[in-house]
mmCIF file of C-alpha atoms and ligand atoms in Angstrom:
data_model
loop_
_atom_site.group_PDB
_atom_site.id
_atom_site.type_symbol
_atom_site.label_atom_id
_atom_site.label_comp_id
_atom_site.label_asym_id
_atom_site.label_seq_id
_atom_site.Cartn_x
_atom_site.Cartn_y
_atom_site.Cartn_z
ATOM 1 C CA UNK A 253 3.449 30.629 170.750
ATOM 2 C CA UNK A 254 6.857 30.787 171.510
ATOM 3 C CA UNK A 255 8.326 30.206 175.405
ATOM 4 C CA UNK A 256 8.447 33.758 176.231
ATOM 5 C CA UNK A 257 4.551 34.160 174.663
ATOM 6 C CA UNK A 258 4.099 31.073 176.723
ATOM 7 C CA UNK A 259 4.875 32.662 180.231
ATOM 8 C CA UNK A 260 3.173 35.897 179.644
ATOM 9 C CA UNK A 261 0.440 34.550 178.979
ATOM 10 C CA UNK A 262 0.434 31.832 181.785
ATOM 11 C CA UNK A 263 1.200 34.751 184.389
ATOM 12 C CA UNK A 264 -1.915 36.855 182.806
ATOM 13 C CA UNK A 265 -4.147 34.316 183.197
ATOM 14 C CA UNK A 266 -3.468 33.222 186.463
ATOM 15 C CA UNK A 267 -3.922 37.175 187.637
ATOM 16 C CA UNK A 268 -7.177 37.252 185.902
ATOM 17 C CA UNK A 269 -8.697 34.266 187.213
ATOM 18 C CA UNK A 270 -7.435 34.238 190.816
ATOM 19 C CA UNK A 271 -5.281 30.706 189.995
ATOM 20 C CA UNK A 272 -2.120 29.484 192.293
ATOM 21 C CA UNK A 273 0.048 27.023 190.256
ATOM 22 C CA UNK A 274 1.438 24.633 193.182
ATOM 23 C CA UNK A 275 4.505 22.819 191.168
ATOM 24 C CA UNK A 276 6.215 19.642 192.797
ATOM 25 C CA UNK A 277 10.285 19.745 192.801
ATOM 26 C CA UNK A 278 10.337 16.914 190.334
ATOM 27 C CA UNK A 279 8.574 19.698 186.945
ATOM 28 C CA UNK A 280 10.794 21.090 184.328
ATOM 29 C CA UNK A 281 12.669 24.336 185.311
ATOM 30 C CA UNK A 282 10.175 26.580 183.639
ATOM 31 C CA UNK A 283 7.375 25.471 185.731
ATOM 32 C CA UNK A 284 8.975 25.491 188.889
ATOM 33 C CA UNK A 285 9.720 29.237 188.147
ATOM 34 C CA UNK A 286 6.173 29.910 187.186
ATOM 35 C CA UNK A 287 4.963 28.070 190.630
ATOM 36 C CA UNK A 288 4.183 30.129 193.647
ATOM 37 C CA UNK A 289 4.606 26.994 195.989
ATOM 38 C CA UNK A 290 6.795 24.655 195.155
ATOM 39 C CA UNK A 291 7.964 21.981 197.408
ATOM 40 C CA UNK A 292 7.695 17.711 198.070
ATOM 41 C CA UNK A 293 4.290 16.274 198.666
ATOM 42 C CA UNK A 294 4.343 16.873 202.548
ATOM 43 C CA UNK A 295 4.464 20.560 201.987
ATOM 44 C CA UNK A 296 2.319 21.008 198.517
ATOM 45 C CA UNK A 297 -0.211 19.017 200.653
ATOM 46 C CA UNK A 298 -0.226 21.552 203.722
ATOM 47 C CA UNK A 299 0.190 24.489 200.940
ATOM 48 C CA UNK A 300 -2.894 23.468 199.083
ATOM 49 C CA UNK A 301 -5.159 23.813 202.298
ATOM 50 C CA UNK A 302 -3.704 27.675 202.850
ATOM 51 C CA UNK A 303 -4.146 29.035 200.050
ATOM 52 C CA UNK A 304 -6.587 31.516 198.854
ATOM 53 C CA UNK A 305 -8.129 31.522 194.984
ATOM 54 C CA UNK A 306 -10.441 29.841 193.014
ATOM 55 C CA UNK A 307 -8.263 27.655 191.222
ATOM 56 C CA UNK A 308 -5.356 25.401 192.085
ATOM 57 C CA UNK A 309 -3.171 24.154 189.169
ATOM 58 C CA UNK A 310 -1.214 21.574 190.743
ATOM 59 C CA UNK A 311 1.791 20.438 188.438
ATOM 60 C CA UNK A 312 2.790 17.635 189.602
ATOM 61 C CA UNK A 313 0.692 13.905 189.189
ATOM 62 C CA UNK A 314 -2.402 12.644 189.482
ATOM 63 C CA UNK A 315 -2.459 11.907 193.135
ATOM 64 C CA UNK A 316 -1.278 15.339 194.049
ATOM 65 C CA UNK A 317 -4.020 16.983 192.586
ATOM 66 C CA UNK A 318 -6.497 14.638 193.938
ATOM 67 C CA UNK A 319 -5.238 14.977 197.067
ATOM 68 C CA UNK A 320 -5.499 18.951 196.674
ATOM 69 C CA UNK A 321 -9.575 18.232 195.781
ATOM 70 C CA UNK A 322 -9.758 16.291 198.730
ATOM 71 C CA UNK A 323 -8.526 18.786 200.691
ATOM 72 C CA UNK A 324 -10.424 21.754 199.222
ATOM 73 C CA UNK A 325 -13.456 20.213 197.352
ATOM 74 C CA UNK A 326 -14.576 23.668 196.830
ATOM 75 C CA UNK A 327 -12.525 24.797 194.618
ATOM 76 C CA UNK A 328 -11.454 23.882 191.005
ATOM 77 C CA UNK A 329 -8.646 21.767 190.854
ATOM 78 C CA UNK A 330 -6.924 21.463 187.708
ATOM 79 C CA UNK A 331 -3.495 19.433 186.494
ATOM 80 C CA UNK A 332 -2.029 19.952 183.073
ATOM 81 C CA UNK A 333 -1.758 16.862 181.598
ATOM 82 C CA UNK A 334 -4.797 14.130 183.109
ATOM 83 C CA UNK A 335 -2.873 10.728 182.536
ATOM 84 C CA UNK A 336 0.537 12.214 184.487
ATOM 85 C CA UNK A 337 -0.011 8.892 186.625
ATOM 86 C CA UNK A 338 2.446 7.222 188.896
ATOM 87 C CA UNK A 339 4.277 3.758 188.376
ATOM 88 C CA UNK A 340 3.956 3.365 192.781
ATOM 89 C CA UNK A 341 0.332 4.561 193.031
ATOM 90 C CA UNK A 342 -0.523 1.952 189.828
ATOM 91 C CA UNK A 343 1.088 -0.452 191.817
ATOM 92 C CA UNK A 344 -1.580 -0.950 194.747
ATOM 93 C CA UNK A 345 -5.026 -1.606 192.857
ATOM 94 C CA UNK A 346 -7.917 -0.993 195.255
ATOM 95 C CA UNK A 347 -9.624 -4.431 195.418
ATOM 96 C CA UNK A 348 -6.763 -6.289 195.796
ATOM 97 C CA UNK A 349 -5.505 -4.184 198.760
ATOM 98 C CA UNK A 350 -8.622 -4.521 200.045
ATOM 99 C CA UNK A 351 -8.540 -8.056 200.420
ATOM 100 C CA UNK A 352 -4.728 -7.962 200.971
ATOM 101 C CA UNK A 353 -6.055 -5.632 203.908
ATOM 102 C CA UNK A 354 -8.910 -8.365 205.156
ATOM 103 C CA UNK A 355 -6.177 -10.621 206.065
ATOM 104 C CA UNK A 356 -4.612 -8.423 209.248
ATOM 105 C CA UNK A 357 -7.868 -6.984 210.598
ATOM 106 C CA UNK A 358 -6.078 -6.157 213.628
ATOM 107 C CA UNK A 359 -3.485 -3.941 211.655
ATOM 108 C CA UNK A 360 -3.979 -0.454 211.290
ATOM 109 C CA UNK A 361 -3.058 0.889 207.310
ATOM 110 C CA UNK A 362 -0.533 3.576 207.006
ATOM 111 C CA UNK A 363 -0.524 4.476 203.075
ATOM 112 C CA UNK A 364 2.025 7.005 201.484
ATOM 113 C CA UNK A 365 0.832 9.365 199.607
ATOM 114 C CA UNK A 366 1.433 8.064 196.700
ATOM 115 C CA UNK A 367 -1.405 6.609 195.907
ATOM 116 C CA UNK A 368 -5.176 6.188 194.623
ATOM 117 C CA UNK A 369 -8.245 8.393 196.794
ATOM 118 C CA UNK A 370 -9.372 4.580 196.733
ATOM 119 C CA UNK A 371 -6.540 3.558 198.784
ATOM 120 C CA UNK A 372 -6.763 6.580 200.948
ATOM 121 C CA UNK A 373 -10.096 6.012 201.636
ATOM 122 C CA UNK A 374 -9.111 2.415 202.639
ATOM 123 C CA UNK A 375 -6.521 3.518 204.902
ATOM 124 C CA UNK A 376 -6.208 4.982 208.471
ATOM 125 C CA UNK A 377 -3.212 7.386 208.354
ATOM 126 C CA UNK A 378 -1.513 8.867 205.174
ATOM 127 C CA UNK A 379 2.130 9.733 205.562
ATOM 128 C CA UNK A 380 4.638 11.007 203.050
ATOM 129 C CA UNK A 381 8.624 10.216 202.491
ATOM 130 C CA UNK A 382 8.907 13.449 204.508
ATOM 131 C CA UNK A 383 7.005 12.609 207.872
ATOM 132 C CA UNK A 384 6.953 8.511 207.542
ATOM 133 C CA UNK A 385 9.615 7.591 210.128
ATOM 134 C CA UNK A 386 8.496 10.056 212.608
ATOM 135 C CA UNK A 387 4.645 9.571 212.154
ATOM 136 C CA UNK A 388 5.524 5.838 212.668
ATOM 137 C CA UNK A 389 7.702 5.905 216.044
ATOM 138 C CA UNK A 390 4.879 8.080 217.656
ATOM 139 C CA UNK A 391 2.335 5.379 217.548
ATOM 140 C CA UNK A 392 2.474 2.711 220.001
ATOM 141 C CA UNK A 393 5.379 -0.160 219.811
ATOM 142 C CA UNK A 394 2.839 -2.814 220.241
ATOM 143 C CA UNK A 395 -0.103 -1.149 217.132
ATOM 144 C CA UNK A 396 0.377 -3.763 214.672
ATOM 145 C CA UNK A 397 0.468 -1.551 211.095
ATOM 146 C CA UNK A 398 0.379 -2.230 206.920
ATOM 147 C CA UNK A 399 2.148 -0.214 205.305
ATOM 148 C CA UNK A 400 1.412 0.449 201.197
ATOM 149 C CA UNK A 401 2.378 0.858 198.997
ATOM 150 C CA UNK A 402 5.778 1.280 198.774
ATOM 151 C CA UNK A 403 7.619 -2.049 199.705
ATOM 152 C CA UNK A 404 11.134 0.247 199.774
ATOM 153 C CA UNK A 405 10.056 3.091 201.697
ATOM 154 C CA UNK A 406 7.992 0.725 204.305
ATOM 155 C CA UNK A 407 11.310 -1.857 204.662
ATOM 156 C CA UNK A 408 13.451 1.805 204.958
ATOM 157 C CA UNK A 409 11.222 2.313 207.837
ATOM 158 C CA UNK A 410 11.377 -0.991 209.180
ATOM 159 C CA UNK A 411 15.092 -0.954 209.229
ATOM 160 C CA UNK A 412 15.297 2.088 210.774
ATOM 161 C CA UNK A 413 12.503 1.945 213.434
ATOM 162 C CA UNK A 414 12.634 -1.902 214.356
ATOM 163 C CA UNK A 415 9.458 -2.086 213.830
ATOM 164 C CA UNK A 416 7.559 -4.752 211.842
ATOM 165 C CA UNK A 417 5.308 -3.221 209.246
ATOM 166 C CA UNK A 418 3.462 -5.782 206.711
ATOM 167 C CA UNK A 419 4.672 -4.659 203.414
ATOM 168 C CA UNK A 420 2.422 -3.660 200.203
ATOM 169 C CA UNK A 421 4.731 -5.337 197.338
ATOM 170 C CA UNK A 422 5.133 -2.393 195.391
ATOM 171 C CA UNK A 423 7.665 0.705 193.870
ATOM 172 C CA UNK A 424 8.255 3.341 192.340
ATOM 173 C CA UNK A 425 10.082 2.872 188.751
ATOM 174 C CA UNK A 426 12.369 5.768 189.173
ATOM 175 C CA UNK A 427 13.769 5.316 192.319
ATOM 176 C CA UNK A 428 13.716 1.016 192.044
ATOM 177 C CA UNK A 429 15.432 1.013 189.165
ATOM 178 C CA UNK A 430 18.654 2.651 190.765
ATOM 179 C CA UNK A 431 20.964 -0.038 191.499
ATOM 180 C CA UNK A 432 24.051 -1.021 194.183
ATOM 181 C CA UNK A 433 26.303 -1.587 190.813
ATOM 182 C CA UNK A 434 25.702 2.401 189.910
ATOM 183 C CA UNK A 435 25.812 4.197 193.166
ATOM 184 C CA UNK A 436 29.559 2.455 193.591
ATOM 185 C CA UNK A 437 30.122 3.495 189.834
ATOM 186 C CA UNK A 438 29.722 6.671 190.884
ATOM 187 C CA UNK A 439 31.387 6.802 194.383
ATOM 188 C CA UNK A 440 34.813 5.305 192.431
ATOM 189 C CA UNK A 441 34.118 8.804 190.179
ATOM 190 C CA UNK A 442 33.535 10.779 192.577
ATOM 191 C CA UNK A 443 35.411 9.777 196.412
ATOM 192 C CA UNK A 444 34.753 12.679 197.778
ATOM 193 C CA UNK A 445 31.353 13.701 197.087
ATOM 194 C CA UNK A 446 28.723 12.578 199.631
ATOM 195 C CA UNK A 447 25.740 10.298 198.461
ATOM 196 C CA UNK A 448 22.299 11.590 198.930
ATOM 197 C CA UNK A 449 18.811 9.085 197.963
ATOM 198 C CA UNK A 450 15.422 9.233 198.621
ATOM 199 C CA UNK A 451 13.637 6.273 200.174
ATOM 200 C CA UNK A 452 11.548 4.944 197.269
ATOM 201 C CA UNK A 453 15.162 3.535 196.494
ATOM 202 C CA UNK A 454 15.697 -0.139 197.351
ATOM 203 C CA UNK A 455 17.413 -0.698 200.512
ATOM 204 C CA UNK A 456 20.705 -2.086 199.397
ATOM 205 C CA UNK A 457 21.035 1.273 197.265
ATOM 206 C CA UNK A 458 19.778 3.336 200.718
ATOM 207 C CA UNK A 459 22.706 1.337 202.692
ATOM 208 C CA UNK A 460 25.486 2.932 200.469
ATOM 209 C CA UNK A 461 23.806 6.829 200.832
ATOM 210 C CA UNK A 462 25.308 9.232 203.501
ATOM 211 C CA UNK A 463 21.910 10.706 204.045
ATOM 212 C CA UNK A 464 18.563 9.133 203.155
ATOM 213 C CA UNK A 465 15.664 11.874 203.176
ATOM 214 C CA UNK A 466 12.390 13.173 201.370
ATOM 215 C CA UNK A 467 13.065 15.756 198.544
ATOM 216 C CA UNK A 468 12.776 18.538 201.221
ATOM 217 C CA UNK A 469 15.008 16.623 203.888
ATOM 218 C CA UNK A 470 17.764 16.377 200.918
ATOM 219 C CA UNK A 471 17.990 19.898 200.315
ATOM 220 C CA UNK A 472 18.160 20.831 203.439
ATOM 221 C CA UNK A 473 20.775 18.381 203.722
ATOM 222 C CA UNK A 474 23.116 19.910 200.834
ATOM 223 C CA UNK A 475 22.189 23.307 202.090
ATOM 224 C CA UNK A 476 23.727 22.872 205.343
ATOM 225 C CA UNK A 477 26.269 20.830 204.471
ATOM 226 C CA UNK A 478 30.081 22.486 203.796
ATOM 227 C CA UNK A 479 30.449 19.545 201.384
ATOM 228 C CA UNK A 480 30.986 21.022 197.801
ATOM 229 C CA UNK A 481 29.945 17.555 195.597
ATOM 230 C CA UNK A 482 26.937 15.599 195.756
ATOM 231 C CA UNK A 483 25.508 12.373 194.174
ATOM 232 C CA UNK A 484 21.966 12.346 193.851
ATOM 233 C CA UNK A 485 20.245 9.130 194.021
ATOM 234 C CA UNK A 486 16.361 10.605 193.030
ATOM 235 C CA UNK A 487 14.623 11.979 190.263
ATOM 236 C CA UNK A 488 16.419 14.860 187.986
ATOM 237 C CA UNK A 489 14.199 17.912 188.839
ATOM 238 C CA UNK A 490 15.399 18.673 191.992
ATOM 239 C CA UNK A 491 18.959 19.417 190.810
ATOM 240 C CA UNK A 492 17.154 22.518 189.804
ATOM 241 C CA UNK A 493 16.560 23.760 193.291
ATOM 242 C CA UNK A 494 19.635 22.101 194.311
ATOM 243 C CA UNK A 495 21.868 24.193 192.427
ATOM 244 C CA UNK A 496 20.043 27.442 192.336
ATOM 245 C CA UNK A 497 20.480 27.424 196.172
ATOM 246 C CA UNK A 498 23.594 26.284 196.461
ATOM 247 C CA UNK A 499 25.470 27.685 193.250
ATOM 248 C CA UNK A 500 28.663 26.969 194.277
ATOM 249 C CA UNK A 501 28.612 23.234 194.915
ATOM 250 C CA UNK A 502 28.191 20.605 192.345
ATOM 251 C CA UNK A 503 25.088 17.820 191.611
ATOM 252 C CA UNK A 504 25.406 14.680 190.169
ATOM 253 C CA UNK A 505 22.172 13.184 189.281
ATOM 254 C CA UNK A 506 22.951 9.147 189.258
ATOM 255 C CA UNK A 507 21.709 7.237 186.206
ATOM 256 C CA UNK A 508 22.389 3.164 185.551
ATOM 257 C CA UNK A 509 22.312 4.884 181.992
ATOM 258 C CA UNK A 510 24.345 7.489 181.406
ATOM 259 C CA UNK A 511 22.694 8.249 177.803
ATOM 260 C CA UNK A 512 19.425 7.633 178.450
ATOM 261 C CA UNK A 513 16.945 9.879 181.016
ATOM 262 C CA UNK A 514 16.456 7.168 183.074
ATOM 263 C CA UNK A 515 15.535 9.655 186.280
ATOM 264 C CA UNK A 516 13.158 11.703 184.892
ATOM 265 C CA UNK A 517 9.644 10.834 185.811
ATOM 266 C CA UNK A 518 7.664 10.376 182.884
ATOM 267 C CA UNK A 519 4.580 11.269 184.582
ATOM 268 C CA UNK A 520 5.965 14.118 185.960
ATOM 269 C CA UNK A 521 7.862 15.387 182.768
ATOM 270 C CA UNK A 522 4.414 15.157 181.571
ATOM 271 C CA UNK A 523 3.858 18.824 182.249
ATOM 272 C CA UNK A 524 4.630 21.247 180.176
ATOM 273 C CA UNK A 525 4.625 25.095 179.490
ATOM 274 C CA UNK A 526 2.122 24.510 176.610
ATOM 275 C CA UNK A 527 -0.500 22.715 178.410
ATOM 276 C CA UNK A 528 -0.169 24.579 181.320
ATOM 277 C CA UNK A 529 -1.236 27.335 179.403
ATOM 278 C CA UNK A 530 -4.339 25.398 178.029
ATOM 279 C CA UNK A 531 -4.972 24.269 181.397
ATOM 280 C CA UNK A 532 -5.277 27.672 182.613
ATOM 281 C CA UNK A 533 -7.107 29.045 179.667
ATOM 282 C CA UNK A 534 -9.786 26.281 179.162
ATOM 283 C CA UNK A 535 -9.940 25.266 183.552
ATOM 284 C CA UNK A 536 -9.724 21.526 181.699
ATOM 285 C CA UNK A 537 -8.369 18.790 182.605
ATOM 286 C CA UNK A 538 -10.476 19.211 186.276
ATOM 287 C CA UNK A 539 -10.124 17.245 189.232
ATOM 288 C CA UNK A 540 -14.133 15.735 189.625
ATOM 289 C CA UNK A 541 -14.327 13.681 192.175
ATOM 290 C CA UNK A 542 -17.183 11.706 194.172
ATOM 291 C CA UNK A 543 -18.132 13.361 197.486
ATOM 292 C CA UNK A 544 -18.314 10.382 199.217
ATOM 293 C CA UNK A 545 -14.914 9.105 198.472
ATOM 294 C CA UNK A 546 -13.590 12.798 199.093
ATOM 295 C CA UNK A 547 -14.851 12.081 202.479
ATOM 296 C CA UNK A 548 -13.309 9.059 203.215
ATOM 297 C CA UNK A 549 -10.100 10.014 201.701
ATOM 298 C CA UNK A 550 -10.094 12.659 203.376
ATOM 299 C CA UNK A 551 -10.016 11.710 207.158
ATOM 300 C CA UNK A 552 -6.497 9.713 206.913
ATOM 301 C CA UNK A 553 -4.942 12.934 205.184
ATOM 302 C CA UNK A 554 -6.090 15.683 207.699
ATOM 303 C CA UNK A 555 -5.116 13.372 210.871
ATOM 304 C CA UNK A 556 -1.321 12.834 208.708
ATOM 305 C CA UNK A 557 -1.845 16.989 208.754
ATOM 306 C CA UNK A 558 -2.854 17.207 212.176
ATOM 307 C CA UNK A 559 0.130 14.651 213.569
ATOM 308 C CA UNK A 560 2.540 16.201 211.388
ATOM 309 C CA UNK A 561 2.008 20.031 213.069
ATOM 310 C CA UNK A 562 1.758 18.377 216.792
ATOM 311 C CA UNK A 563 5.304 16.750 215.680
ATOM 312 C CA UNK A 564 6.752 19.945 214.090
ATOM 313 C CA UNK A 565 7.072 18.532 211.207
ATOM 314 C CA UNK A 566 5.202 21.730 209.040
HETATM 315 P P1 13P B 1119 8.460 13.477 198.043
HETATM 316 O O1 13P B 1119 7.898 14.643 197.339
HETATM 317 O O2 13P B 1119 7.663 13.114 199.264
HETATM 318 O O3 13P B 1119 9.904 13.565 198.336
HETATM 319 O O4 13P B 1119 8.247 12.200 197.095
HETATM 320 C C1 13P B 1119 8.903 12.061 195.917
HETATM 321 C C2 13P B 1119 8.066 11.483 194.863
HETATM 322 O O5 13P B 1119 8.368 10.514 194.257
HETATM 323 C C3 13P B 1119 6.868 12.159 194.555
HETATM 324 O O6 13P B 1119 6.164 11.399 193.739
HETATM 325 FE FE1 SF4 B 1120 5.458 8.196 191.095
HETATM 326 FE FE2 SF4 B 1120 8.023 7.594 191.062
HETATM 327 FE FE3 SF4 B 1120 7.114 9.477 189.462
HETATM 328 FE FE4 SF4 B 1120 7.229 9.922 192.112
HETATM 329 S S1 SF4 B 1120 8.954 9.602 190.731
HETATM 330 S S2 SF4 B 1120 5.520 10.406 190.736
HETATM 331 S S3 SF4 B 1120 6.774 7.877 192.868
HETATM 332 S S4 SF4 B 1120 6.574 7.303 189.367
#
């Protein structure tokens, strides 16, 4: 079937059996025009306990859709492609947090979202790249907190919040790989374009950025902004969004290669038109997931929800 076959077909099917496709800013073009939410995790998250059907197609990775189960285990959850993973949520395996964990037992566990239901269910408070810093400065100076699993995001937070957070040792490959050597690269290129990067970059790459924010904070940042040149310090997909609301300013997507994809997210690239359409037709690759784990998982998400609203934040 040919593209256009392809997204007939995908919009037919989704009528006929009551589906919403939630796509994450980082899918190809094609799906983020075939998504009827599409957004960062913080609002996919809060958009996936809204909306009304019997089937959620969530393209984006393997924690996203879990997450989506969690939050509605009674409804079919499906996601394209089954082993779109993630390099940060790989990084924090669940029995060795667990006894990372046993070592501060008077340290409450702040997880980002990117990670296993395992963690989650291990964990006291879920936050996302989009909520972190202020979910963090409205608990208590003295509550003594881990913070997993992302060792760049938690020492962002750290900097910027004086606070203390025990670190989970681990990152994303996308962002981590971005380095101090390219971002100046590209500032000699470019003087008068403003840097942009999203906290899973290391901190020394997060020093040189004008603005450090989620996927949501950055486009809101380029959308207000008069500025007419960015360099984007993330993953490629969200020049997509970038551009098509802002078409007359410019997006440079860094890369320490400049002939290689370096930024896309494999996982996340993993998605396509043609296995979103099997998806659909067949309701395979489904989200099954144990209820007792939903439960667990479930609590740290819903009080991230819950603290997020009270702060304004969706
Ligand atoms: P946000 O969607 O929270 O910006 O996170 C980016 C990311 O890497 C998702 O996996
Ligand atoms: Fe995971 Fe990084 Fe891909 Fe986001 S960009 S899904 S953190 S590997």
């Amino acid at each position: 079937m040919d593209t256009v076959g392809l997204i007939e077909n995908i919009k037919k099917l989704k009528k006929e059996k009551n589906a919403i496709i939630l796509g994450h800013y980082y899918q190809i073009e094609e799906i983020q025009q075939l998504s009827d939410y599409i957004g960062d995790s913080l609002a996919l998250a809060e958009y996936s306990r809204k909306v009304d059907c019997d089937i959620i197609v969530f393209c984006g990775v393997h924690f996203m859709a879990e997450t989506a189960k969690i939050l509605n285990p009674n409804k079919k959850v499906l996601l394209p492609d089954v082993t779109a993973g993630c390099s940060l949520a790989d990084s924090c395996p669940a029995d060795a947090f667990s006894k990372f964990k046993a070592q501060y037992p008077d340290h409450m566990v702040i997880s980002y979202i990117n990670c296993s239901a395992e963690i989650k269910a291990l964990s006291d408070l879920i936050c996302t790249s989009g909520n972190a810093e202020k979910l963090v400065r409205s608990l208590p100076q003295d509550q003594k907190i881990i913070f997993a699993p992302d060792r760049n995001l938690g020492g962002y937070i750290n900097r910027i919040t004086g606070r203390n957070m025990i670190l989970w040792d681990g990152a994303c490959e996308v962002h981590d790989a971005l380095t101090t050597d390219t971002i100046l690269r590209y500032r000699t290129q470019y003087p008068t374009a403003k840097v942009i990067a999203h906290p899973e970059c290391n901190d020394e790459v997060l020093k040189l950025a004008d603005f450090a924010g989620s996927t949501n904070a950055m486009l809101k940042y380029v959308n207000n902004s008069d500025i007419k040149q960015f360099i984007v310090a993330t993953e490629t997909g969200i020049v997509y969004q970038m551009q098509k609301e802002n078409p007359g300013k410019e997006f440079i997507i860094v890369s320490n290669n400049e002939k290689c994809n370096c930024n896309d997210c494999k996982h996340m690239k993993k998605n396509t038109l043609e296995n979103l359409y099997s998806c659909l037709l067949n309701e395979q690759p489904e989200i099954i997931m144990d209820s007792a784990l939903i439960e667990k998982a479930k609590a740290p998400i819903v009080r991230m929800l819950e603290m997020s609203k009270t702060l304004n934040l969706i």
